[in-house]
Tab-separated table of C-alpha atoms and ligand atoms in Angstrom:
chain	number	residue	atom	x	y	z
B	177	UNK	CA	0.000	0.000	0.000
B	178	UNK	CA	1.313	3.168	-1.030
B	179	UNK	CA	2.042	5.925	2.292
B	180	UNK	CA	-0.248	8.328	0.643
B	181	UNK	CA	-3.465	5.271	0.865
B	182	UNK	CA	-1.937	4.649	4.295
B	183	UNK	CA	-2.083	8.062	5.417
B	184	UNK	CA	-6.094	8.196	4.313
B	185	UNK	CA	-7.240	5.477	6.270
B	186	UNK	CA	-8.788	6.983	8.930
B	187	UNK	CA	-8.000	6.545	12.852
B	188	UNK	CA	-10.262	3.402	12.943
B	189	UNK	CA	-9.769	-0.108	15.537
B	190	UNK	CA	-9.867	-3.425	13.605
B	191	UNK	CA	-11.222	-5.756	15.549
B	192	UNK	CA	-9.892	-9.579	14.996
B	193	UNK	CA	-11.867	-12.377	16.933
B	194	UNK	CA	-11.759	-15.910	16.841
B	195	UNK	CA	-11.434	-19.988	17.939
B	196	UNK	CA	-7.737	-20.307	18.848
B	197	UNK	CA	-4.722	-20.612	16.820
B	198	UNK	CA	-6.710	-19.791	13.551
B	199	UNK	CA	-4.010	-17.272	12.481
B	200	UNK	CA	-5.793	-14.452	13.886
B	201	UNK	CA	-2.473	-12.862	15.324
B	202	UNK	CA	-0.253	-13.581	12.042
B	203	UNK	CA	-3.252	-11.858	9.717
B	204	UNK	CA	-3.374	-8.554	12.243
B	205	UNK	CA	0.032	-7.926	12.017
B	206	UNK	CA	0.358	-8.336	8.606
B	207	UNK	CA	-2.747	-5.745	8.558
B	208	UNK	CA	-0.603	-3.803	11.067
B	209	UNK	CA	2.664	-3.733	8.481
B	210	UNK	CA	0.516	-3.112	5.380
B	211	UNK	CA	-1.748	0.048	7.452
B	212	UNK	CA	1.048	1.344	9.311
B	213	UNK	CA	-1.179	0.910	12.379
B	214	UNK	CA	-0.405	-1.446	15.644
B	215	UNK	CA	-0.898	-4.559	16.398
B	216	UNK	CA	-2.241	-5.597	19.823
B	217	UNK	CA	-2.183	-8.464	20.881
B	218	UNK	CA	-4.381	-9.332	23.653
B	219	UNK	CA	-4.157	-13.206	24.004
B	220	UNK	CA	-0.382	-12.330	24.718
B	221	UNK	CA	-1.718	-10.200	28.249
B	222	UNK	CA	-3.276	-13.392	29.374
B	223	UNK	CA	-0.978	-16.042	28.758
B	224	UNK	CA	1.049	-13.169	30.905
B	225	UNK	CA	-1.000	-13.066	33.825
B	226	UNK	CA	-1.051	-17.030	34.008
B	227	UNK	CA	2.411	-17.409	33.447
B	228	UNK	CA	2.879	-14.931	36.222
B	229	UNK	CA	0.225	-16.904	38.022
B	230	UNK	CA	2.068	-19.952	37.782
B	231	UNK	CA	5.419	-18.897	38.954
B	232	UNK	CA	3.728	-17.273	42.150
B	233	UNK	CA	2.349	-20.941	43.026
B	234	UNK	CA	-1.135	-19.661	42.446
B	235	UNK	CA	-2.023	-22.902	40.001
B	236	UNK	CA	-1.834	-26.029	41.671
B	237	UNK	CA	-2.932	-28.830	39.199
B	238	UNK	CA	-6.402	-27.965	37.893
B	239	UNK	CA	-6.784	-25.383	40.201
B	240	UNK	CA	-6.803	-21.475	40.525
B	241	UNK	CA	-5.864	-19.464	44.089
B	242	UNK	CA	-7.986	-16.706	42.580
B	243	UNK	CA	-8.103	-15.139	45.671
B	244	UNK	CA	-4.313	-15.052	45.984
B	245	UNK	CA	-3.917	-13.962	42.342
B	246	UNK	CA	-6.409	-10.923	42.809
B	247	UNK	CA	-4.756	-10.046	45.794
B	248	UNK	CA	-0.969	-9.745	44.288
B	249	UNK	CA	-2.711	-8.173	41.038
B	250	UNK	CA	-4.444	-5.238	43.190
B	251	UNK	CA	-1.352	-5.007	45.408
B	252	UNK	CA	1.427	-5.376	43.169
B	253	UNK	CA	0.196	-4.719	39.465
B	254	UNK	CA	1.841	-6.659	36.573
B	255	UNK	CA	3.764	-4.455	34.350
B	256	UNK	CA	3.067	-6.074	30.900
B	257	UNK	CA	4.510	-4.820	28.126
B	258	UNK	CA	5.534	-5.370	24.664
B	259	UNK	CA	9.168	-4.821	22.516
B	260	UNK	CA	10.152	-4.944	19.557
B	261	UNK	CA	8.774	-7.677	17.063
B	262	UNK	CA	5.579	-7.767	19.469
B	263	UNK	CA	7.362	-9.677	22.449
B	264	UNK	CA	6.277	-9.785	25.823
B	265	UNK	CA	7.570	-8.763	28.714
B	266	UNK	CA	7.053	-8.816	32.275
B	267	UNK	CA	8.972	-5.382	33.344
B	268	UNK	CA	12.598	-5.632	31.852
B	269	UNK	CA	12.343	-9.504	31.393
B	270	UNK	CA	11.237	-11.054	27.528
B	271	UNK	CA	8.334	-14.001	28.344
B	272	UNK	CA	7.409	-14.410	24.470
B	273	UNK	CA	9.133	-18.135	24.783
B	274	UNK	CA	7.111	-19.311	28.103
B	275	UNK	CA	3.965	-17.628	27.110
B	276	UNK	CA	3.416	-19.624	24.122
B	277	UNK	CA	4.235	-23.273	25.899
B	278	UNK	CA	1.720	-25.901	26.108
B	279	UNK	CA	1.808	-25.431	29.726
B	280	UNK	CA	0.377	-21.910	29.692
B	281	UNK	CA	-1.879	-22.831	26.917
B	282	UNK	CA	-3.327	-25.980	29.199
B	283	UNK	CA	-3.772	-22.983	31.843
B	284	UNK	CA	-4.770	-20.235	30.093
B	285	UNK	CA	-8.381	-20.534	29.649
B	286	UNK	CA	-9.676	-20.967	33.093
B	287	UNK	CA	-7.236	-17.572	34.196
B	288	UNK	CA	-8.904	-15.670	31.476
B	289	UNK	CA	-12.886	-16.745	32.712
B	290	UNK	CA	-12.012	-15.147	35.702
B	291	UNK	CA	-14.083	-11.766	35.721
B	292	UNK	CA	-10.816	-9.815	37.757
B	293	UNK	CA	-8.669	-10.978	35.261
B	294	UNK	CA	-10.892	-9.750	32.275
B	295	UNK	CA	-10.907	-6.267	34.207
B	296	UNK	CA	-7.356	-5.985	34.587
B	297	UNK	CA	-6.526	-6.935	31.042
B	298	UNK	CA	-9.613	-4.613	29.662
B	299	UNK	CA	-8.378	-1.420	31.161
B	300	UNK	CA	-4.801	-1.919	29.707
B	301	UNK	CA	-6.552	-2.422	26.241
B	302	UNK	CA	-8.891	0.625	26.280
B	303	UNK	CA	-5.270	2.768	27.277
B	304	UNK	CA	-3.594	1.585	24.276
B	305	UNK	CA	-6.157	1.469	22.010
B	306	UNK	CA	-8.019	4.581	22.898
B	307	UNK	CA	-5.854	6.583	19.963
B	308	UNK	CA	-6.855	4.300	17.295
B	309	UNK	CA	-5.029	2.913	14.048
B	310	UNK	CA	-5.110	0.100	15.907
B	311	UNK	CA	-5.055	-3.669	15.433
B	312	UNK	CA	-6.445	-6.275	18.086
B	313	UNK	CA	-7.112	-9.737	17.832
B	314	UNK	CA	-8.977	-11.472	20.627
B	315	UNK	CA	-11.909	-13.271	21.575
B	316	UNK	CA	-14.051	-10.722	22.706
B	317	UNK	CA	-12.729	-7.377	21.305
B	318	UNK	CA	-15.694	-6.906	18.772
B	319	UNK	CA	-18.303	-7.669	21.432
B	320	UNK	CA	-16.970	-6.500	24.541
B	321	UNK	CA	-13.585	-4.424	24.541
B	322	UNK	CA	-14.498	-2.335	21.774
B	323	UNK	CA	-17.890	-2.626	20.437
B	324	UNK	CA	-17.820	0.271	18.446
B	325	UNK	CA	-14.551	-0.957	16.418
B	326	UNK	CA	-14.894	0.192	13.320
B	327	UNK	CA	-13.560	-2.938	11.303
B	328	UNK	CA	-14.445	-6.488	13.085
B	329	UNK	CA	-13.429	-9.673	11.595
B	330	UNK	CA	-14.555	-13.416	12.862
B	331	UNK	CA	-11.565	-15.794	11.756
B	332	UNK	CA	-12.575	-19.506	11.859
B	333	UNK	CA	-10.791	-22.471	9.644
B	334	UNK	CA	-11.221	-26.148	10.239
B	335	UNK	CA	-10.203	-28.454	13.207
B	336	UNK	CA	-7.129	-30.024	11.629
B	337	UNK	CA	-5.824	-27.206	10.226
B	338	UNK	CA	-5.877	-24.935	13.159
B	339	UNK	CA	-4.360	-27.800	14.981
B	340	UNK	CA	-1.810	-28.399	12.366
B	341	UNK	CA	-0.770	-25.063	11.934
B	342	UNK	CA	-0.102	-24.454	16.390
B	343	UNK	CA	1.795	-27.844	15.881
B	344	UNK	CA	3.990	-26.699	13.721
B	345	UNK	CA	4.397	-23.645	15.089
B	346	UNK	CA	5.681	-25.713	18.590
B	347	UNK	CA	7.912	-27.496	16.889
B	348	UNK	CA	9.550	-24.447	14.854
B	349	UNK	CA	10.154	-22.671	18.617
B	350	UNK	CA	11.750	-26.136	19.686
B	351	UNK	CA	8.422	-26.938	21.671
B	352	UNK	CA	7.347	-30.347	20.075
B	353	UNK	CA	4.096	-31.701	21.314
B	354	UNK	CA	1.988	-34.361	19.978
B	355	UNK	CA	-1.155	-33.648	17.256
B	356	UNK	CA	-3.050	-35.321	20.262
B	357	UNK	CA	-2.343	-32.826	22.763
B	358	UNK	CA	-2.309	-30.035	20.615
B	359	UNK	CA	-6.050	-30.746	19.407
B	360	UNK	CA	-7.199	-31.440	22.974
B	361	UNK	CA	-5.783	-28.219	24.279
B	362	UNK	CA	-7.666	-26.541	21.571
B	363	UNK	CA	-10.954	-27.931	21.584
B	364	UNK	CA	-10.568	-27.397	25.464
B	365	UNK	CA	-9.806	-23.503	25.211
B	366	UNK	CA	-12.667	-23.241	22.709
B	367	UNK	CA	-14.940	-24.869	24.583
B	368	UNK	CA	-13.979	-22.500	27.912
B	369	UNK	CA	-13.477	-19.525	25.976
B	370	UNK	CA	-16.721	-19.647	24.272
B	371	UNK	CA	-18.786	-20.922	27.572
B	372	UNK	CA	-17.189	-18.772	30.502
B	373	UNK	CA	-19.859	-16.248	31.907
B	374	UNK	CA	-18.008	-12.991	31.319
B	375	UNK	CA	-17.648	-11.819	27.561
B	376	UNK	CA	-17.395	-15.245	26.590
B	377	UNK	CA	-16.221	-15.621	22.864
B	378	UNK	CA	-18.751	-14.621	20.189
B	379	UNK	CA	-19.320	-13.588	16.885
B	380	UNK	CA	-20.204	-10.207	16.991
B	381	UNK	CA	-23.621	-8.826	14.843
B	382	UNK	CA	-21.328	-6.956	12.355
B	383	UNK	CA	-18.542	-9.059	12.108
B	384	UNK	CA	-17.478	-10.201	8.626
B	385	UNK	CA	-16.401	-13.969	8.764
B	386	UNK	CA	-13.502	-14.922	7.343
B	387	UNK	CA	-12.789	-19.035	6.864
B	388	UNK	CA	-9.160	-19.206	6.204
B	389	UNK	CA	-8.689	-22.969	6.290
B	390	UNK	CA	-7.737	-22.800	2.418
B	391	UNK	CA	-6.500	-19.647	2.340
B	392	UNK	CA	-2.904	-18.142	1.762
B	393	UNK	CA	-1.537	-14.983	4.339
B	394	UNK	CA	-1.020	-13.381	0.688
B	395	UNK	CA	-5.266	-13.833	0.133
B	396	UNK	CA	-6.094	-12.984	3.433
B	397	UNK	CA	-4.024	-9.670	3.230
B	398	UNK	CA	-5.964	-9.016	-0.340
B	399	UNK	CA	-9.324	-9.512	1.263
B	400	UNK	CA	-9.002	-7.548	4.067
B	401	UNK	CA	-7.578	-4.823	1.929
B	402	UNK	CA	-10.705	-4.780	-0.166
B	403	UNK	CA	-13.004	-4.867	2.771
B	404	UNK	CA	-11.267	-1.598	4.510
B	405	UNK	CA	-11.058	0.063	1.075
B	406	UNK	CA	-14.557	-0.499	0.228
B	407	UNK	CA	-15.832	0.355	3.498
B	408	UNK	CA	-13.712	3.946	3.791
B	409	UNK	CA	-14.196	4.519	-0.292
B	410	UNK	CA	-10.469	4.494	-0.612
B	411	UNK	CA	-8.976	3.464	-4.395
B	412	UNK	CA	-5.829	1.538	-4.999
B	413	UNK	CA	-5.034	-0.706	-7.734
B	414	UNK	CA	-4.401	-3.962	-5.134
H	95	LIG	O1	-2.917	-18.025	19.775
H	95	LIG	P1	-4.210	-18.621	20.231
H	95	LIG	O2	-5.343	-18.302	19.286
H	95	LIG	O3	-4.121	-20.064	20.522
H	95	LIG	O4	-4.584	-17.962	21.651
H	95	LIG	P2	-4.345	-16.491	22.181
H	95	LIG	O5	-4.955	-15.471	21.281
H	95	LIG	O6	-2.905	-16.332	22.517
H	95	LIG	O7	-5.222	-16.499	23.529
H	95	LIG	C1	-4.909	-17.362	24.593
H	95	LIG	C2	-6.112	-17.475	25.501
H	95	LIG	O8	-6.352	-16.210	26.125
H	95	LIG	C3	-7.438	-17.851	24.855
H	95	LIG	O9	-7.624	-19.247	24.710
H	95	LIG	C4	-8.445	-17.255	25.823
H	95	LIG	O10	-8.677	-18.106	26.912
H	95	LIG	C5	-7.734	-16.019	26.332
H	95	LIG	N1	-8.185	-14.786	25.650
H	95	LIG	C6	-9.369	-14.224	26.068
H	95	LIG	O11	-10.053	-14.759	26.918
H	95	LIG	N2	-9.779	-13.039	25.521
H	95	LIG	C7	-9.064	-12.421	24.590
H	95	LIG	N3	-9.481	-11.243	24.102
H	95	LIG	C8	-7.861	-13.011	24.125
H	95	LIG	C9	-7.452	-14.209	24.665
Protein backbone atom coordinates (compact mmCIF):
# COMPACT_ATOMS: atom_id res chain seq x y z
CA UNK A 1 0.00 0.00 0.00
CA UNK A 2 1.31 3.17 -1.03
CA UNK A 3 2.04 5.93 2.29
CA UNK A 4 -0.25 8.33 0.64
CA UNK A 5 -3.47 5.27 0.87
CA UNK A 6 -1.94 4.65 4.29
CA UNK A 7 -2.08 8.06 5.42
CA UNK A 8 -6.09 8.20 4.31
CA UNK A 9 -7.24 5.48 6.27
CA UNK A 10 -8.79 6.98 8.93
CA UNK A 11 -8.00 6.55 12.85
CA UNK A 12 -10.26 3.40 12.94
CA UNK A 13 -9.77 -0.11 15.54
CA UNK A 14 -9.87 -3.42 13.60
CA UNK A 15 -11.22 -5.76 15.55
CA UNK A 16 -9.89 -9.58 15.00
CA UNK A 17 -11.87 -12.38 16.93
CA UNK A 18 -11.76 -15.91 16.84
CA UNK A 19 -11.43 -19.99 17.94
CA UNK A 20 -7.74 -20.31 18.85
CA UNK A 21 -4.72 -20.61 16.82
CA UNK A 22 -6.71 -19.79 13.55
CA UNK A 23 -4.01 -17.27 12.48
CA UNK A 24 -5.79 -14.45 13.89
CA UNK A 25 -2.47 -12.86 15.32
CA UNK A 26 -0.25 -13.58 12.04
CA UNK A 27 -3.25 -11.86 9.72
CA UNK A 28 -3.37 -8.55 12.24
CA UNK A 29 0.03 -7.93 12.02
CA UNK A 30 0.36 -8.34 8.61
CA UNK A 31 -2.75 -5.74 8.56
CA UNK A 32 -0.60 -3.80 11.07
CA UNK A 33 2.66 -3.73 8.48
CA UNK A 34 0.52 -3.11 5.38
CA UNK A 35 -1.75 0.05 7.45
CA UNK A 36 1.05 1.34 9.31
CA UNK A 37 -1.18 0.91 12.38
CA UNK A 38 -0.41 -1.45 15.64
CA UNK A 39 -0.90 -4.56 16.40
CA UNK A 40 -2.24 -5.60 19.82
CA UNK A 41 -2.18 -8.46 20.88
CA UNK A 42 -4.38 -9.33 23.65
CA UNK A 43 -4.16 -13.21 24.00
CA UNK A 44 -0.38 -12.33 24.72
CA UNK A 45 -1.72 -10.20 28.25
CA UNK A 46 -3.28 -13.39 29.37
CA UNK A 47 -0.98 -16.04 28.76
CA UNK A 48 1.05 -13.17 30.91
CA UNK A 49 -1.00 -13.07 33.82
CA UNK A 50 -1.05 -17.03 34.01
CA UNK A 51 2.41 -17.41 33.45
CA UNK A 52 2.88 -14.93 36.22
CA UNK A 53 0.22 -16.90 38.02
CA UNK A 54 2.07 -19.95 37.78
CA UNK A 55 5.42 -18.90 38.95
CA UNK A 56 3.73 -17.27 42.15
CA UNK A 57 2.35 -20.94 43.03
CA UNK A 58 -1.14 -19.66 42.45
CA UNK A 59 -2.02 -22.90 40.00
CA UNK A 60 -1.83 -26.03 41.67
CA UNK A 61 -2.93 -28.83 39.20
CA UNK A 62 -6.40 -27.96 37.89
CA UNK A 63 -6.78 -25.38 40.20
CA UNK A 64 -6.80 -21.47 40.52
CA UNK A 65 -5.86 -19.46 44.09
CA UNK A 66 -7.99 -16.71 42.58
CA UNK A 67 -8.10 -15.14 45.67
CA UNK A 68 -4.31 -15.05 45.98
CA UNK A 69 -3.92 -13.96 42.34
CA UNK A 70 -6.41 -10.92 42.81
CA UNK A 71 -4.76 -10.05 45.79
CA UNK A 72 -0.97 -9.74 44.29
CA UNK A 73 -2.71 -8.17 41.04
CA UNK A 74 -4.44 -5.24 43.19
CA UNK A 75 -1.35 -5.01 45.41
CA UNK A 76 1.43 -5.38 43.17
CA UNK A 77 0.20 -4.72 39.46
CA UNK A 78 1.84 -6.66 36.57
CA UNK A 79 3.76 -4.45 34.35
CA UNK A 80 3.07 -6.07 30.90
CA UNK A 81 4.51 -4.82 28.13
CA UNK A 82 5.53 -5.37 24.66
CA UNK A 83 9.17 -4.82 22.52
CA UNK A 84 10.15 -4.94 19.56
CA UNK A 85 8.77 -7.68 17.06
CA UNK A 86 5.58 -7.77 19.47
CA UNK A 87 7.36 -9.68 22.45
CA UNK A 88 6.28 -9.78 25.82
CA UNK A 89 7.57 -8.76 28.71
CA UNK A 90 7.05 -8.82 32.27
CA UNK A 91 8.97 -5.38 33.34
CA UNK A 92 12.60 -5.63 31.85
CA UNK A 93 12.34 -9.50 31.39
CA UNK A 94 11.24 -11.05 27.53
CA UNK A 95 8.33 -14.00 28.34
CA UNK A 96 7.41 -14.41 24.47
CA UNK A 97 9.13 -18.14 24.78
CA UNK A 98 7.11 -19.31 28.10
CA UNK A 99 3.97 -17.63 27.11
CA UNK A 100 3.42 -19.62 24.12
CA UNK A 101 4.24 -23.27 25.90
CA UNK A 102 1.72 -25.90 26.11
CA UNK A 103 1.81 -25.43 29.73
CA UNK A 104 0.38 -21.91 29.69
CA UNK A 105 -1.88 -22.83 26.92
CA UNK A 106 -3.33 -25.98 29.20
CA UNK A 107 -3.77 -22.98 31.84
CA UNK A 108 -4.77 -20.24 30.09
CA UNK A 109 -8.38 -20.53 29.65
CA UNK A 110 -9.68 -20.97 33.09
CA UNK A 111 -7.24 -17.57 34.20
CA UNK A 112 -8.90 -15.67 31.48
CA UNK A 113 -12.89 -16.75 32.71
CA UNK A 114 -12.01 -15.15 35.70
CA UNK A 115 -14.08 -11.77 35.72
CA UNK A 116 -10.82 -9.81 37.76
CA UNK A 117 -8.67 -10.98 35.26
CA UNK A 118 -10.89 -9.75 32.27
CA UNK A 119 -10.91 -6.27 34.21
CA UNK A 120 -7.36 -5.99 34.59
CA UNK A 121 -6.53 -6.94 31.04
CA UNK A 122 -9.61 -4.61 29.66
CA UNK A 123 -8.38 -1.42 31.16
CA UNK A 124 -4.80 -1.92 29.71
CA UNK A 125 -6.55 -2.42 26.24
CA UNK A 126 -8.89 0.63 26.28
CA UNK A 127 -5.27 2.77 27.28
CA UNK A 128 -3.59 1.59 24.28
CA UNK A 129 -6.16 1.47 22.01
CA UNK A 130 -8.02 4.58 22.90
CA UNK A 131 -5.85 6.58 19.96
CA UNK A 132 -6.86 4.30 17.29
CA UNK A 133 -5.03 2.91 14.05
CA UNK A 134 -5.11 0.10 15.91
CA UNK A 135 -5.06 -3.67 15.43
CA UNK A 136 -6.44 -6.27 18.09
CA UNK A 137 -7.11 -9.74 17.83
CA UNK A 138 -8.98 -11.47 20.63
CA UNK A 139 -11.91 -13.27 21.57
CA UNK A 140 -14.05 -10.72 22.71
CA UNK A 141 -12.73 -7.38 21.31
CA UNK A 142 -15.69 -6.91 18.77
CA UNK A 143 -18.30 -7.67 21.43
CA UNK A 144 -16.97 -6.50 24.54
CA UNK A 145 -13.59 -4.42 24.54
CA UNK A 146 -14.50 -2.33 21.77
CA UNK A 147 -17.89 -2.63 20.44
CA UNK A 148 -17.82 0.27 18.45
CA UNK A 149 -14.55 -0.96 16.42
CA UNK A 150 -14.89 0.19 13.32
CA UNK A 151 -13.56 -2.94 11.30
CA UNK A 152 -14.45 -6.49 13.09
CA UNK A 153 -13.43 -9.67 11.60
CA UNK A 154 -14.55 -13.42 12.86
CA UNK A 155 -11.57 -15.79 11.76
CA UNK A 156 -12.57 -19.51 11.86
CA UNK A 157 -10.79 -22.47 9.64
CA UNK A 158 -11.22 -26.15 10.24
CA UNK A 159 -10.20 -28.45 13.21
CA UNK A 160 -7.13 -30.02 11.63
CA UNK A 161 -5.82 -27.21 10.23
CA UNK A 162 -5.88 -24.94 13.16
CA UNK A 163 -4.36 -27.80 14.98
CA UNK A 164 -1.81 -28.40 12.37
CA UNK A 165 -0.77 -25.06 11.93
CA UNK A 166 -0.10 -24.45 16.39
CA UNK A 167 1.80 -27.84 15.88
CA UNK A 168 3.99 -26.70 13.72
CA UNK A 169 4.40 -23.64 15.09
CA UNK A 170 5.68 -25.71 18.59
CA UNK A 171 7.91 -27.50 16.89
CA UNK A 172 9.55 -24.45 14.85
CA UNK A 173 10.15 -22.67 18.62
CA UNK A 174 11.75 -26.14 19.69
CA UNK A 175 8.42 -26.94 21.67
CA UNK A 176 7.35 -30.35 20.07
CA UNK A 177 4.10 -31.70 21.31
CA UNK A 178 1.99 -34.36 19.98
CA UNK A 179 -1.16 -33.65 17.26
CA UNK A 180 -3.05 -35.32 20.26
CA UNK A 181 -2.34 -32.83 22.76
CA UNK A 182 -2.31 -30.04 20.61
CA UNK A 183 -6.05 -30.75 19.41
CA UNK A 184 -7.20 -31.44 22.97
CA UNK A 185 -5.78 -28.22 24.28
CA UNK A 186 -7.67 -26.54 21.57
CA UNK A 187 -10.95 -27.93 21.58
CA UNK A 188 -10.57 -27.40 25.46
CA UNK A 189 -9.81 -23.50 25.21
CA UNK A 190 -12.67 -23.24 22.71
CA UNK A 191 -14.94 -24.87 24.58
CA UNK A 192 -13.98 -22.50 27.91
CA UNK A 193 -13.48 -19.52 25.98
CA UNK A 194 -16.72 -19.65 24.27
CA UNK A 195 -18.79 -20.92 27.57
CA UNK A 196 -17.19 -18.77 30.50
CA UNK A 197 -19.86 -16.25 31.91
CA UNK A 198 -18.01 -12.99 31.32
CA UNK A 199 -17.65 -11.82 27.56
CA UNK A 200 -17.40 -15.25 26.59
CA UNK A 201 -16.22 -15.62 22.86
CA UNK A 202 -18.75 -14.62 20.19
CA UNK A 203 -19.32 -13.59 16.88
CA UNK A 204 -20.20 -10.21 16.99
CA UNK A 205 -23.62 -8.83 14.84
CA UNK A 206 -21.33 -6.96 12.36
CA UNK A 207 -18.54 -9.06 12.11
CA UNK A 208 -17.48 -10.20 8.63
CA UNK A 209 -16.40 -13.97 8.76
CA UNK A 210 -13.50 -14.92 7.34
CA UNK A 211 -12.79 -19.03 6.86
CA UNK A 212 -9.16 -19.21 6.20
CA UNK A 213 -8.69 -22.97 6.29
CA UNK A 214 -7.74 -22.80 2.42
CA UNK A 215 -6.50 -19.65 2.34
CA UNK A 216 -2.90 -18.14 1.76
CA UNK A 217 -1.54 -14.98 4.34
CA UNK A 218 -1.02 -13.38 0.69
CA UNK A 219 -5.27 -13.83 0.13
CA UNK A 220 -6.09 -12.98 3.43
CA UNK A 221 -4.02 -9.67 3.23
CA UNK A 222 -5.96 -9.02 -0.34
CA UNK A 223 -9.32 -9.51 1.26
CA UNK A 224 -9.00 -7.55 4.07
CA UNK A 225 -7.58 -4.82 1.93
CA UNK A 226 -10.71 -4.78 -0.17
CA UNK A 227 -13.00 -4.87 2.77
CA UNK A 228 -11.27 -1.60 4.51
CA UNK A 229 -11.06 0.06 1.08
CA UNK A 230 -14.56 -0.50 0.23
CA UNK A 231 -15.83 0.35 3.50
CA UNK A 232 -13.71 3.95 3.79
CA UNK A 233 -14.20 4.52 -0.29
CA UNK A 234 -10.47 4.49 -0.61
CA UNK A 235 -8.98 3.46 -4.39
CA UNK A 236 -5.83 1.54 -5.00
CA UNK A 237 -5.03 -0.71 -7.73
CA UNK A 238 -4.40 -3.96 -5.13
O1 LIG B 1 -2.92 -18.02 19.77
P1 LIG B 1 -4.21 -18.62 20.23
O2 LIG B 1 -5.34 -18.30 19.29
O3 LIG B 1 -4.12 -20.06 20.52
O4 LIG B 1 -4.58 -17.96 21.65
P2 LIG B 1 -4.35 -16.49 22.18
O5 LIG B 1 -4.96 -15.47 21.28
O6 LIG B 1 -2.90 -16.33 22.52
O7 LIG B 1 -5.22 -16.50 23.53
C1 LIG B 1 -4.91 -17.36 24.59
C2 LIG B 1 -6.11 -17.47 25.50
O8 LIG B 1 -6.35 -16.21 26.13
C3 LIG B 1 -7.44 -17.85 24.86
O9 LIG B 1 -7.62 -19.25 24.71
C4 LIG B 1 -8.44 -17.25 25.82
O10 LIG B 1 -8.68 -18.11 26.91
C5 LIG B 1 -7.73 -16.02 26.33
N1 LIG B 1 -8.18 -14.79 25.65
C6 LIG B 1 -9.37 -14.22 26.07
O11 LIG B 1 -10.05 -14.76 26.92
N2 LIG B 1 -9.78 -13.04 25.52
C7 LIG B 1 -9.06 -12.42 24.59
N3 LIG B 1 -9.48 -11.24 24.10
C8 LIG B 1 -7.86 -13.01 24.12
C9 LIG B 1 -7.45 -14.21 24.66
Amino acid sequence: MTKETMNTIPDIIIAIDGYSATGKSTLAKLIAAEFGFTYLDSGAMYRAVTLHAMESGFVKGEAIDADALLADLTKNGLDINFGEGNRAFIGSRCIEKEIRSMEVSSHVSPVAALAFVRAFVDEKLHEWGRRGRVVMDGRDIGTAVFPDAQLKLFVTASDQVRAQRRYDELIEKGQPSSMEDVMKNLKERDYIDSHRETNPLRQAKDAFVLDNSDMNLHEELVWVKGLVMGRFQLFEAI
